[in-house]
Amino acid sequence: MSGNDIRTVAILGGTVAGWMAAAALARRLPHHRYRIMVVQTDRDGDGLGDFGATLTALPSIAPFHESIGIDENLLLRATRGSFALGVAFSGWAASETTHFLPFGAVGAPLGPVAFHQLLTRLRREGRAVRAADYSIAAIAAQASRFARPSTDGHGVLSHYAYGLHLDTSAYLRAMRTTAEAHGAHVAAALFRRAIMDASGGIAALELENGDSLPALLFVDATGTDARLCGEALGVGFQSWRQWLPCDHATARRIFDQSDPSPFGHVEAQSAGWQNGTPLVGEAGRLLCWSSAFGNAPSCAGSNEPVHGMAFENGRRITPWHRNCVAIGAAACVLEPLHPVGLHLVQSALARLVALFPDTAEAPVEAAEYNRMTINEMESARDFLIAQYVTNGRVGEPFWDAVRSIASPDRLFYKLALFAGGGRMPMYDDEVFEEADWIALLDAQGVRPRRHDALAGIVPIERIEQHLTRLREAIIAGVKTMPSHAEYLRRAHAAPPRGAAA
Amino acid sequence: MSSVPAFTDIDSARDILMSNLEGEALAEPRLLRFATGKRRSQWLGNVVAIGLAAGFLEPLESTSIHLIQLAITKLIDLLPLDGWDPLDAAEFNRSMAVEYERVRDFLILHYCATERTDTAFWNHCRTMSLPESLVYKMAAFRERGVVVKYREGMFLEPSWLAVYYGQRVEPGRINPLVEALPIDEVASRAEAMASAFRAAAEAMPDHADYLHNLCGQTGAVRA
């Protein structure tokens, strides 16, 4: 960097993803050297694919909020938000089944033996055991209780995590307020077009008022429009339709005065799925389906015809191309069967800060950024595919078809190893941890053919005693929690915990 | 791999070893011949190779015991219960191969990142072709000071940094966000860190005394 010139980072898209980028970069880049400028287009939305008017954040959102100085209690109040201890799934393993995927630990190892290996041993002995019965997050969710986990690092009360349910437009406003408080600016006029430079990179953004905004780096946060990386730069989009056949979605909000549950609910439908995201006083409903398997199904008991928005799961070939970094749905579209959208954005931003370029062309930085980002996106994709290909709904055309889909190689290998001896190989930069993969497959009814050798030498009584103790500790822990509604009322009323948003 | 010329012979090597001894030789030097590399399959059928039977990496960074430990841990994890599943072997081989290759790259770095031009040996090391995985890692560090990180691999960022800097591989540029920090503040923080470490080291007992206190009286080495 030469001299004292101020360099501009131009973020295109006044979306949730765009304002998250503005907040994180304005917080991290020194103001005497960098200016963060958000340019809006004629569309806002979440920039994550616009699947509905609510968002679910994975537990990883907490450190992100902390890093940009957002107070969680204030945020919950502003977004009519609620806490999430996991997600309930019904109709996936078979049409009448329900299972719960908790945020946090399931069970506990017995000495060197992993918990799921103990379950396989017990099942081989003919005992029926349900993994979620040994998860404090699942039991608390079932009882509609909630408290933030203990931070002392031991005891069941520190063995879980929580995410958040948020109203999208309120979250967008909170993110914008935060970004502006950190010094991000918003351009005086809307985006008109990108001006290219001679080498094929982006030179500037031309605005509706005729101004042009040159920048060191451009961030494309325009969602599926991909106005910069797709439209201007022509970076290709790799479709994942062969693995994830849902291609339409429709959302609505419903008035709901009942106490919000501390978990979302995803129900398998005849040719896709429907979810419910609980907020205070209302709930979001989203229906995702595959148009190749008949007409749009009806949504939540309504008989109105549903048209819905078309979408295609997939990713940008190179999320960082020339001097433009695509984030959110401009980089990767994934139906929110598992809520990874916000996670992918915050993770991309952390990586961008670590690899921040100081020249318009930064091929080394871009290569390393793309390597990790693509690993991450594909690991999230595979988690979704795993849930489809292991479904147990036999005799329904859509579900039979997705069950016979050939998985991508890495997923195929994971599934084969798990089906054999309950092993789960892990790769670089995965979004979900080993425990999440095991919990998913166990809940889907995938049963390893055998347990490992160590699980075979523990006396069965010791395993049962271990499970009984776990269960008692979990139930005692859950009894100390207030109801979710009560905890939420206190959180909404609480004074700021740290720096105000 | 194409054949590598011999850079020295047994007699010269023995002379160098003997003339560099600081005390009296306790025995005649023992000649070891080795080929660095690893088995294509560390686990084949019902045979698992562990330690030198699985691969030989010269002890430049004392990695042998670590690789043995890793293999044992993975073997216990994948130990067959009843009957053979070729997938167990496939997973063992896959994950061990990653570990060996990451150690291999780290060892190669010591050789290829040399500035020495004084012997045919070092000229060869400086100019030999490198595995693509190492080329990628070195480019990221040389150009930008990035230590490429993976989920697996024995050597973590501090080890890579130590060898890069030790071999005088300096990043061409650093994160501009670091450059934007006031230099005086960076210098004073670095100095504070260094003096804290110096103080901690000075508070420690002499290594020989510590060893003596630990095992001197009993004569046994404690675990």
XYZ file of C-alpha atoms in Angstrom:
724
model
C 0.000 0.000 0.000
C 1.447 3.352 -0.919
C 0.899 6.687 0.727
C -2.130 7.549 2.761
C -4.797 7.105 0.146
C -8.098 5.738 1.341
C -9.153 2.578 -0.423
C -12.723 1.586 -1.010
C -14.419 -1.742 -0.556
C -17.686 -1.629 -2.489
C -20.398 -4.032 -1.364
C -23.196 -4.446 -3.865
C -26.543 -5.394 -2.355
C -28.306 -3.902 0.675
C -29.181 -7.432 1.719
C -28.675 -9.252 4.999
C -25.503 -10.731 3.497
C -24.391 -7.296 2.250
C -24.904 -5.571 5.582
C -23.215 -8.454 7.417
C -20.214 -7.920 5.154
C -20.349 -4.165 5.763
C -20.549 -4.629 9.535
C -17.710 -7.153 9.684
C -15.408 -5.236 7.335
C -16.128 -1.832 8.881
C -15.369 -3.334 12.259
C -12.110 -4.933 11.117
C -10.585 -2.605 8.518
C -8.881 0.519 9.885
C -10.889 3.608 8.979
C -7.866 5.716 8.113
C -7.076 3.328 5.275
C -10.377 1.837 4.172
C -13.847 3.059 3.383
C -16.727 0.587 3.288
C -19.433 1.570 0.837
C -22.710 -0.297 0.405
C -24.444 0.177 -2.934
C -28.049 -0.886 -3.030
C -29.870 -2.371 -5.981
C -33.597 -2.267 -6.608
C -33.902 -5.501 -4.597
C -32.938 -6.098 -1.010
C -33.996 -9.371 0.625
C -31.643 -11.596 2.533
C -29.100 -12.215 -0.228
C -29.209 -15.860 0.843
C -31.684 -17.042 -1.747
C -34.775 -15.358 -0.262
C -36.278 -18.542 1.079
C -38.983 -16.948 3.180
C -39.203 -14.070 5.623
C -37.511 -15.767 8.569
C -33.981 -16.981 9.136
C -32.496 -19.600 11.400
C -28.932 -19.111 12.561
C -26.688 -21.968 13.664
C -24.909 -21.644 17.042
C -21.862 -20.226 15.254
C -23.709 -16.904 14.902
C -23.010 -15.987 18.566
C -19.273 -15.276 18.144
C -20.040 -13.364 14.940
C -22.543 -11.147 16.734
C -20.083 -10.645 19.546
C -17.312 -9.700 17.125
C -19.394 -6.892 15.638
C -20.781 -5.786 18.994
C -24.378 -6.934 18.602
C -26.179 -7.530 21.879
C -28.135 -10.741 21.591
C -30.960 -9.715 23.899
C -31.532 -6.475 22.003
C -31.389 -8.363 18.742
C -33.971 -10.898 19.911
C -36.294 -8.102 20.944
C -35.828 -6.230 17.672
C -36.394 -9.316 15.530
C -39.138 -10.928 17.678
C -36.638 -13.749 17.732
C -36.500 -16.967 19.692
C -33.884 -19.512 20.641
C -33.178 -22.714 18.727
C -31.949 -25.887 20.431
C -32.037 -27.884 17.221
C -34.407 -28.961 14.504
C -37.184 -31.553 14.628
C -37.684 -33.666 11.503
C -40.764 -35.676 10.805
C -41.544 -38.101 8.032
C -37.963 -38.570 6.834
C -36.855 -41.933 8.175
C -40.342 -43.191 7.283
C -43.658 -41.393 6.940
C -44.683 -41.749 10.611
C -41.346 -41.007 12.273
C -40.086 -37.945 14.091
C -36.554 -37.229 15.147
C -34.627 -34.354 16.613
C -31.239 -33.036 15.572
C -29.872 -31.142 18.568
C -27.267 -28.384 18.567
C -24.603 -29.892 20.782
C -23.537 -33.229 22.170
C -25.494 -36.460 21.938
C -24.614 -38.791 24.791
C -21.105 -39.086 26.179
C -18.321 -41.585 25.512
C -17.656 -44.359 28.000
C -13.888 -44.275 28.451
C -12.450 -44.641 24.965
C -15.708 -45.880 23.399
C -17.751 -43.393 21.371
C -21.392 -43.024 22.370
C -22.832 -44.118 19.040
C -20.746 -47.290 19.192
C -22.419 -48.061 22.521
C -25.808 -47.577 20.882
C -24.909 -50.014 18.107
C -23.854 -52.548 20.724
C -27.117 -52.168 22.646
C -29.194 -52.427 19.483
C -27.395 -55.595 18.523
C -28.442 -56.953 21.903
C -32.012 -56.193 20.969
C -32.451 -53.027 23.059
C -34.329 -50.157 21.456
C -32.487 -46.901 22.175
C -33.008 -43.437 20.762
C -29.941 -41.217 20.532
C -31.830 -37.973 21.175
C -32.945 -39.288 24.581
C -29.330 -38.663 25.638
C -29.067 -35.109 24.366
C -29.793 -32.294 26.787
C -30.723 -29.967 23.926
C -33.270 -32.469 22.617
C -34.811 -33.113 26.030
C -35.002 -29.401 26.855
C -36.596 -28.752 23.447
C -39.145 -31.481 24.018
C -40.021 -29.917 27.376
C -40.082 -26.387 25.840
C -37.467 -25.262 28.318
C -34.455 -23.090 27.677
C -31.482 -21.441 29.328
C -28.200 -20.356 27.821
C -25.570 -23.065 28.383
C -23.219 -22.878 31.310
C -19.739 -21.712 30.417
C -17.898 -23.645 33.127
C -17.038 -26.403 30.628
C -18.244 -29.361 32.669
C -21.585 -30.908 33.439
C -24.493 -31.473 31.074
C -25.474 -27.803 31.171
C -22.376 -26.946 29.140
C -22.912 -29.729 26.578
C -25.201 -27.961 24.192
C -25.374 -24.876 22.048
C -28.164 -22.750 20.647
C -28.989 -20.910 17.492
C -31.559 -18.207 16.811
C -34.808 -17.802 14.895
C -35.002 -14.317 13.395
C -37.324 -12.124 11.376
C -35.410 -11.392 8.176
C -36.327 -7.758 7.623
C -35.772 -6.849 11.277
C -32.441 -8.666 11.183
C -31.491 -6.732 8.053
C -32.239 -3.447 9.845
C -30.211 -4.508 12.890
C -27.279 -5.447 10.667
C -27.492 -2.149 8.776
C -27.590 -0.151 12.011
C -24.538 -2.047 13.252
C -22.645 -1.559 9.994
C -23.361 2.168 9.964
C -22.379 2.476 13.618
C -19.010 0.977 12.653
C -18.602 3.572 9.916
C -19.945 1.836 6.803
C -21.492 4.222 4.274
C -24.387 3.783 1.923
C -24.150 5.166 -1.606
C -26.440 8.085 -2.460
C -27.997 6.332 -5.440
C -28.884 2.853 -6.587
C -26.677 0.648 -8.730
C -26.979 1.001 -12.484
C -24.197 -1.167 -13.938
C -20.668 -2.407 -13.508
C -17.884 -0.685 -15.442
C -15.231 -3.153 -16.503
C -11.504 -2.445 -16.702
C -9.295 -3.358 -19.649
C -8.111 -6.598 -18.029
C -11.595 -7.944 -17.459
C -11.923 -7.071 -13.775
C -14.394 -4.558 -12.355
C -13.251 -0.937 -12.463
C -16.188 0.762 -10.812
C -19.887 0.666 -10.041
C -21.944 3.201 -11.963
C -24.850 4.582 -9.959
C -28.274 5.809 -11.077
C -27.225 9.426 -10.438
C -24.352 9.038 -12.896
C -21.615 8.835 -10.261
C -19.127 6.071 -10.516
C -17.567 4.310 -7.560
C -14.139 2.768 -8.153
C -12.924 0.315 -5.529
C -10.066 -1.956 -4.562
C -12.399 -4.867 -3.934
C -16.009 -5.565 -4.820
C -18.266 -7.810 -2.767
C -21.243 -9.279 -4.587
C -24.057 -9.695 -2.061
C -26.925 -9.491 -4.552
C -28.172 -13.003 -3.852
C -29.234 -15.169 -6.766
C -29.113 -12.129 -9.112
C -25.305 -12.312 -8.875
C -25.119 -8.884 -10.514
C -21.315 -8.729 -10.363
C -19.857 -12.237 -10.334
C -22.482 -13.680 -12.656
C -23.832 -10.824 -14.767
C -20.729 -8.626 -15.063
C -17.878 -11.123 -14.758
C -19.599 -14.163 -16.223
C -18.317 -16.605 -13.613
C -20.173 -19.866 -14.173
C -22.646 -21.516 -11.829
C -22.360 -25.226 -11.120
C -25.767 -26.788 -10.643
C -26.332 -29.401 -7.950
C -29.738 -30.409 -9.300
C -28.650 -33.980 -9.946
C -28.275 -34.435 -6.190
C -30.774 -31.936 -4.829
C -33.867 -31.984 -7.036
C -36.031 -29.430 -5.192
C -36.392 -26.368 -7.424
C -39.358 -24.374 -6.160
C -40.158 -22.702 -2.872
C -42.926 -20.649 -1.423
C -43.142 -18.958 1.930
C -45.710 -17.305 4.092
C -45.996 -15.967 7.597
C -48.757 -16.996 9.878
C -50.147 -15.283 12.920
C -49.369 -17.423 15.945
C -49.933 -16.211 19.489
C -48.831 -19.454 21.117
C -45.478 -19.568 22.892
C -42.711 -20.118 20.333
C -41.027 -23.499 20.559
C -37.241 -23.538 21.013
C -36.748 -25.451 17.763
C -37.788 -25.401 14.126
C -39.674 -28.230 12.523
C -39.063 -29.739 9.081
C -41.710 -32.057 7.775
C -41.214 -34.219 4.698
C -43.934 -33.741 2.072
C -44.883 -35.779 -0.959
C -42.264 -34.137 -3.185
C -40.143 -32.028 -0.857
C -40.452 -30.600 2.612
C -42.072 -27.860 4.662
C -40.659 -26.108 7.665
C -41.877 -23.900 10.464
C -39.754 -21.227 12.130
C -41.216 -19.929 15.404
C -41.002 -16.232 16.241
C -42.820 -14.312 18.947
C -46.420 -13.815 17.804
C -45.941 -15.366 14.411
C -44.240 -18.161 12.541
C -42.624 -18.534 9.151
C -43.639 -21.373 6.878
C -41.597 -22.464 3.915
C -42.376 -25.136 1.382
C -39.690 -26.512 -0.926
C -40.522 -29.014 -3.635
C -39.403 -30.554 -6.868
C -41.470 -29.509 -9.882
C -40.376 -32.652 -11.692
C -42.590 -34.654 -9.337
C -45.980 -33.176 -10.006
C -47.734 -29.931 -9.241
C -47.061 -27.727 -6.291
C -48.393 -29.311 -3.147
C -50.666 -27.330 -0.899
C -49.058 -25.397 1.903
C -50.014 -25.968 5.524
C -53.578 -27.005 4.962
C -54.381 -24.188 2.555
C -56.129 -25.071 -0.676
C -54.950 -22.091 -2.661
C -52.794 -22.929 -5.655
C -49.135 -22.343 -4.981
C -46.818 -20.933 -7.621
C -43.634 -20.274 -5.763
C -40.208 -19.078 -6.649
C -37.940 -21.158 -8.849
C -34.431 -21.812 -7.586
C -31.494 -24.027 -8.340
C -29.058 -25.385 -5.759
C -25.438 -24.975 -6.749
C -22.369 -22.830 -6.408
C -20.312 -20.260 -8.242
C -17.296 -21.931 -9.896
C -14.891 -19.416 -8.344
C -16.472 -17.447 -5.489
C -13.504 -15.034 -5.541
C -12.835 -14.058 -9.134
C -10.512 -11.225 -10.128
C -11.321 -8.365 -7.748
C -14.781 -9.579 -6.793
C -15.806 -11.837 -3.918
C -19.298 -13.322 -4.039
C -20.971 -14.084 -0.716
C -24.373 -15.510 0.189
C -26.525 -16.860 -2.628
C -24.368 -15.113 -5.231
C -21.758 -17.715 -4.244
C -23.857 -20.680 -3.154
C -27.553 -21.512 -3.235
C -28.694 -24.179 -0.804
C -32.303 -24.788 0.164
C -32.511 -24.169 3.938
C -33.231 -27.785 4.902
C -30.396 -27.147 7.336
C -29.880 -23.463 8.081
C -26.365 -22.947 6.760
C -26.915 -19.669 4.854
C -25.823 -17.220 7.560
C -23.004 -19.517 8.633
C -21.521 -19.593 5.134
C -21.583 -15.787 4.991
C -19.894 -15.200 8.340
C -17.327 -17.881 7.632
C -16.581 -16.352 4.220
C -16.134 -12.939 5.850
C -13.695 -14.277 8.439
C -11.700 -15.852 5.619
C -11.816 -12.660 3.560
C -10.415 -10.634 6.457
C -7.608 -13.170 6.972
C -6.752 -13.111 3.255
C -7.606 -9.470 2.603
C -5.967 -8.354 -0.657
C -3.964 -5.213 -1.107
C -3.934 -5.283 -4.881
C -6.756 -5.603 -7.359
C -5.383 -8.932 -8.541
C -4.531 -11.302 -5.705
C -4.436 -14.798 -7.215
C -2.719 -16.471 -4.260
C -5.250 -15.112 -1.790
C -8.129 -15.974 -4.122
C -6.889 -19.544 -4.632
C -6.648 -20.222 -0.912
C -9.992 -18.512 -0.255
C -11.685 -20.544 -2.972
C -10.149 -23.820 -1.818
C -11.568 -23.455 1.682
C -14.839 -21.856 0.628
C -15.625 -24.575 -1.898
C -14.744 -27.295 0.634
C -17.158 -25.689 3.040
C -20.005 -25.285 0.542
C -19.663 -28.840 -0.698
C -19.603 -30.240 2.821
C -22.876 -28.418 3.542
C -24.325 -29.692 0.258
C -23.341 -33.251 1.158
C -25.049 -32.978 4.546
C -28.295 -32.142 2.753
C -27.845 -34.870 0.167
C -27.183 -37.356 2.983
C -30.573 -36.573 4.448
C -32.321 -37.179 1.126
C -30.525 -40.341 0.054
C -31.069 -42.025 3.435
C -34.822 -41.344 3.517
C -37.035 -44.287 4.365
C -40.236 -43.347 2.499
C -40.646 -46.359 0.277
C -43.269 -46.339 -2.469
C -43.415 -42.573 -3.085
C -42.005 -41.540 -6.472
C -40.051 -38.481 -5.286
C -38.581 -40.239 -2.267
C -37.797 -43.426 -4.154
C -36.036 -41.359 -6.792
C -33.891 -39.362 -4.350
C -32.997 -42.519 -2.440
C -31.405 -43.936 -5.567
C -29.354 -40.829 -6.372
C -25.635 -41.554 -6.694
C -23.923 -39.464 -4.000
C -20.826 -37.361 -4.684
C -17.695 -39.438 -4.008
C -16.854 -38.055 -0.591
C -20.380 -38.519 0.667
C -20.548 -42.003 -0.807
C -17.417 -42.855 1.149
C -18.792 -41.359 4.371
C -22.044 -43.289 4.023
C -20.261 -46.557 3.233
C -17.913 -46.247 6.214
C -20.735 -45.339 8.546
C -22.921 -48.197 7.341
C -20.036 -50.598 7.905
C -18.699 -49.837 11.351
C -20.135 -46.443 12.325
C -17.035 -44.524 11.259
C -17.212 -41.018 9.938
C -14.248 -39.738 7.919
C -13.932 -35.960 8.066
C -12.440 -33.603 5.505
C -11.027 -30.071 5.526
C -13.319 -27.118 6.286
C -16.530 -29.044 6.930
C -19.500 -27.030 8.228
C -20.911 -29.876 10.302
C -18.847 -31.764 12.822
C -18.453 -35.516 13.121
C -21.079 -35.593 15.886
C -23.606 -33.823 13.636
C -23.089 -36.320 10.831
C -23.497 -39.241 13.187
C -26.618 -37.705 14.759
C -28.122 -37.108 11.309
C -27.537 -40.627 10.029
C -28.615 -42.228 13.291
C -31.838 -40.189 13.252
C -32.467 -41.158 9.635
C -32.409 -44.766 10.759
C -29.046 -45.714 9.232
C -27.719 -48.542 11.414
C -24.054 -49.551 11.168
C -23.655 -53.271 10.521
C -21.284 -53.601 13.471
C -19.819 -51.673 16.382
C -16.112 -51.215 16.930
C -13.998 -53.748 18.792
C -13.732 -51.663 21.976
C -17.504 -51.388 22.308
C -17.624 -55.172 22.178
C -15.623 -55.728 25.349
C -17.531 -53.378 27.680
C -19.977 -55.388 29.823
C -23.511 -54.618 28.709
C -24.510 -53.723 32.294
C -21.863 -51.021 32.387
C -23.233 -49.517 29.201
C -26.759 -49.527 30.570
C -25.590 -48.006 33.831
C -23.736 -45.308 31.882
C -26.868 -44.475 29.883
C -29.044 -44.393 32.991
C -26.674 -41.928 34.671
C -26.530 -39.767 31.594
C -30.294 -39.691 31.364
C -30.640 -38.773 35.046
C -28.093 -35.977 34.752
C -29.835 -34.614 31.656
C -33.281 -34.670 33.239
C -31.954 -33.012 36.393
C -30.272 -30.385 34.200
C -33.410 -29.685 32.187
C -35.425 -29.275 35.410
C -33.233 -26.314 36.362
C -34.218 -24.482 33.154
C -37.163 -22.109 32.969
C -39.667 -22.464 30.161
C -38.492 -21.107 26.823
C -41.292 -18.533 26.868
C -40.280 -17.287 30.303
C -36.580 -17.134 29.405
C -37.446 -15.307 26.199
C -39.582 -12.753 28.055
C -36.652 -12.059 30.356
C -34.227 -11.840 27.431
C -36.499 -9.404 25.571
C -36.789 -7.258 28.683
C -33.126 -7.466 29.705
C -30.862 -4.453 29.566
C -27.994 -4.700 27.053
C -25.392 -7.280 28.005
C -22.467 -5.587 26.333
C -21.895 -2.913 23.738
C -25.235 -1.892 22.327
C -26.088 -2.684 18.753
C 10.947 -40.872 -9.233
C 13.936 -40.450 -11.508
C 17.267 -41.532 -10.132
C 19.188 -39.081 -8.030
C 22.958 -38.980 -8.427
C 25.102 -39.995 -5.461
C 26.480 -36.906 -3.747
C 28.964 -38.567 -1.469
C 30.254 -42.018 -0.578
C 30.341 -44.175 2.522
C 33.940 -43.381 3.424
C 33.525 -39.630 3.228
C 30.329 -39.794 5.241
C 32.088 -41.836 7.907
C 34.973 -39.365 7.999
C 32.606 -36.428 8.453
C 30.757 -38.187 11.257
C 33.941 -39.204 13.084
C 35.662 -35.858 12.723
C 32.606 -34.025 14.084
C 32.379 -36.070 17.296
C 32.802 -33.954 20.394
C 34.060 -36.830 22.512
C 35.465 -40.301 22.218
C 33.553 -42.663 19.916
C 31.887 -45.407 21.965
C 31.514 -47.763 19.008
C 32.206 -48.058 15.323
C 29.638 -46.223 13.166
C 26.870 -48.493 11.943
C 25.880 -48.104 8.323
C 22.171 -47.743 7.553
C 20.868 -47.811 4.020
C 17.360 -46.552 3.468
C 14.993 -45.455 0.780
C 12.599 -42.766 1.921
C 9.012 -43.499 1.030
C 5.959 -45.392 2.116
C 4.066 -48.566 1.270
C 1.361 -48.110 -1.304
C -1.016 -49.875 1.084
C -0.180 -49.800 4.737
C -3.001 -52.241 5.476
C -3.436 -55.062 2.994
C -5.629 -58.088 3.650
C -5.064 -59.011 7.280
C -1.631 -57.420 7.568
C -1.064 -53.913 8.885
C 2.371 -52.350 8.610
C 3.326 -49.999 11.421
C 6.498 -48.003 11.881
C 9.393 -48.510 9.501
C 7.629 -51.410 7.812
C 5.049 -48.867 6.661
C 7.352 -46.119 5.559
C 10.676 -44.488 6.169
C 11.038 -40.787 6.700
C 14.482 -39.791 7.862
C 14.439 -38.529 11.475
C 15.098 -34.914 10.556
C 12.054 -33.903 12.612
C 11.623 -36.975 14.870
C 8.357 -38.013 13.271
C 8.703 -41.799 13.490
C 7.208 -42.302 16.940
C 4.384 -39.935 16.153
C 3.491 -41.882 13.004
C 3.623 -45.156 14.961
C 1.291 -43.732 17.614
C -1.093 -42.472 14.959
C -1.183 -45.826 13.220
C -1.884 -47.626 16.503
C -4.688 -45.228 17.398
C -6.277 -45.556 13.993
C -5.901 -49.309 14.068
C -7.655 -49.562 17.431
C -10.374 -47.324 16.056
C -10.808 -49.483 12.949
C -10.015 -52.855 14.491
C -12.118 -55.504 12.797
C -14.588 -57.193 15.091
C -15.737 -60.095 13.020
C -14.590 -60.667 9.483
C -12.819 -58.289 7.168
C -14.221 -55.207 5.658
C -11.995 -53.784 2.933
C -13.379 -50.343 3.828
C -11.595 -50.447 7.196
C -8.316 -50.899 5.382
C -9.236 -48.255 2.802
C -9.934 -45.676 5.508
C -6.791 -46.557 7.428
C -4.717 -46.259 4.260
C -6.381 -43.030 3.180
C -5.922 -41.231 6.460
C -2.385 -42.512 7.070
C -1.336 -41.563 3.544
C -2.471 -37.996 4.236
C -0.357 -37.937 7.407
C 2.725 -39.291 5.671
C 2.409 -36.871 2.788
C 2.014 -33.874 5.090
C 5.142 -34.896 7.041
C 6.954 -35.523 3.745
C 6.179 -31.994 2.523
C 7.380 -30.547 5.799
C 10.680 -32.434 5.556
C 11.196 -31.448 1.922
C 10.792 -27.806 2.912
C 13.985 -28.050 4.997
C 15.897 -29.084 1.889
C 14.334 -27.186 -0.962
C 14.200 -23.835 0.812
C 17.964 -23.603 1.055
C 20.101 -20.759 -0.228
C 23.212 -22.935 -0.361
C 24.998 -23.167 -3.682
C 28.244 -24.671 -2.370
C 27.725 -28.364 -3.133
C 26.107 -30.498 -5.779
C 23.830 -31.913 -3.078
C 22.399 -28.532 -2.077
C 22.182 -27.430 -5.683
C 20.081 -30.491 -6.352
C 17.847 -29.851 -3.332
C 17.385 -26.229 -4.241
C 16.326 -26.995 -7.779
C 14.556 -30.380 -7.613
C 10.917 -30.651 -8.615
C 8.489 -30.593 -5.690
C 5.131 -32.222 -4.940
C 2.278 -29.984 -6.055
C 0.916 -29.877 -2.514
C 4.153 -28.299 -1.289
C 4.382 -25.918 -4.229
C 0.929 -24.626 -3.257
C 1.847 -24.195 0.409
C 5.120 -22.437 -0.352
C 3.543 -20.084 -2.868
C 0.921 -19.052 -0.306
C 3.623 -18.290 2.230
C 6.177 -16.713 -0.104
C 3.699 -14.380 -1.684
C 1.419 -13.595 1.196
C 2.650 -15.107 4.481
C -0.245 -17.562 4.605
C 0.365 -20.909 6.284
C -2.032 -23.302 4.566
C -4.011 -25.245 7.150
C -5.673 -28.631 6.898
C -7.722 -30.754 9.237
C -5.064 -33.458 9.365
C -1.299 -33.263 9.592
C 1.152 -33.370 12.442
C 2.826 -30.013 11.956
C 0.797 -26.963 12.810
C 1.255 -23.315 11.962
C 4.046 -22.568 14.504
C 6.191 -25.406 13.104
C 5.722 -24.273 9.517
C 6.513 -20.677 10.529
C 9.647 -21.783 12.356
C 10.989 -23.591 9.304
C 9.943 -20.939 6.798
C 11.651 -18.199 8.779
C 14.520 -20.471 9.768
C 15.166 -21.157 6.083
C 14.813 -17.435 5.353
C 11.642 -17.815 3.333
C 10.078 -14.415 3.869
C 6.598 -13.414 2.768
C 6.587 -10.974 -0.133
C 3.668 -9.140 1.407
C 1.570 -9.435 4.520
C -2.058 -8.868 5.350
C -2.648 -5.159 4.619
C -4.690 -4.980 7.804
C -1.504 -5.724 9.716
C 0.331 -3.095 7.703
C -2.259 -0.559 8.760
C -1.417 -1.042 12.437
C 0.802 1.660 13.973
C 4.347 0.296 13.792
C 5.326 1.565 17.243
C 2.469 -0.299 18.821
C 3.363 -3.508 17.002
C 6.991 -3.149 18.092
C 6.145 -2.483 21.722
C 3.716 -5.400 21.856
C 6.302 -7.703 20.330
C 8.878 -6.496 22.836
C 6.457 -7.050 25.731
C 5.846 -10.578 24.497
C 9.548 -11.305 24.135
C 10.373 -9.986 27.588
C 7.564 -12.037 29.154
C 9.017 -15.144 27.534
C 12.538 -14.216 28.635
C 11.349 -13.773 32.200
C 9.520 -17.094 32.141
C 12.599 -18.861 30.775
C 14.864 -17.245 33.349
C 12.563 -18.425 36.135
C 13.018 -22.021 35.033
C 15.681 -24.249 36.632
C 18.712 -25.392 34.708
C 17.795 -28.325 32.433
C 20.489 -30.632 33.848
C 19.416 -29.825 37.429
C 15.807 -30.431 36.589
C 16.589 -33.815 35.044
C 18.726 -34.707 38.025
C 15.964 -33.789 40.465
C 13.411 -35.650 38.420
C 15.196 -38.954 38.091
C 18.610 -38.562 39.651
C 17.843 -40.061 43.071
C 16.019 -43.126 41.865
C 17.980 -43.524 38.688
C 14.745 -44.339 36.889
C 13.139 -42.304 34.181
C 9.652 -41.295 35.060
C 6.912 -41.619 32.519
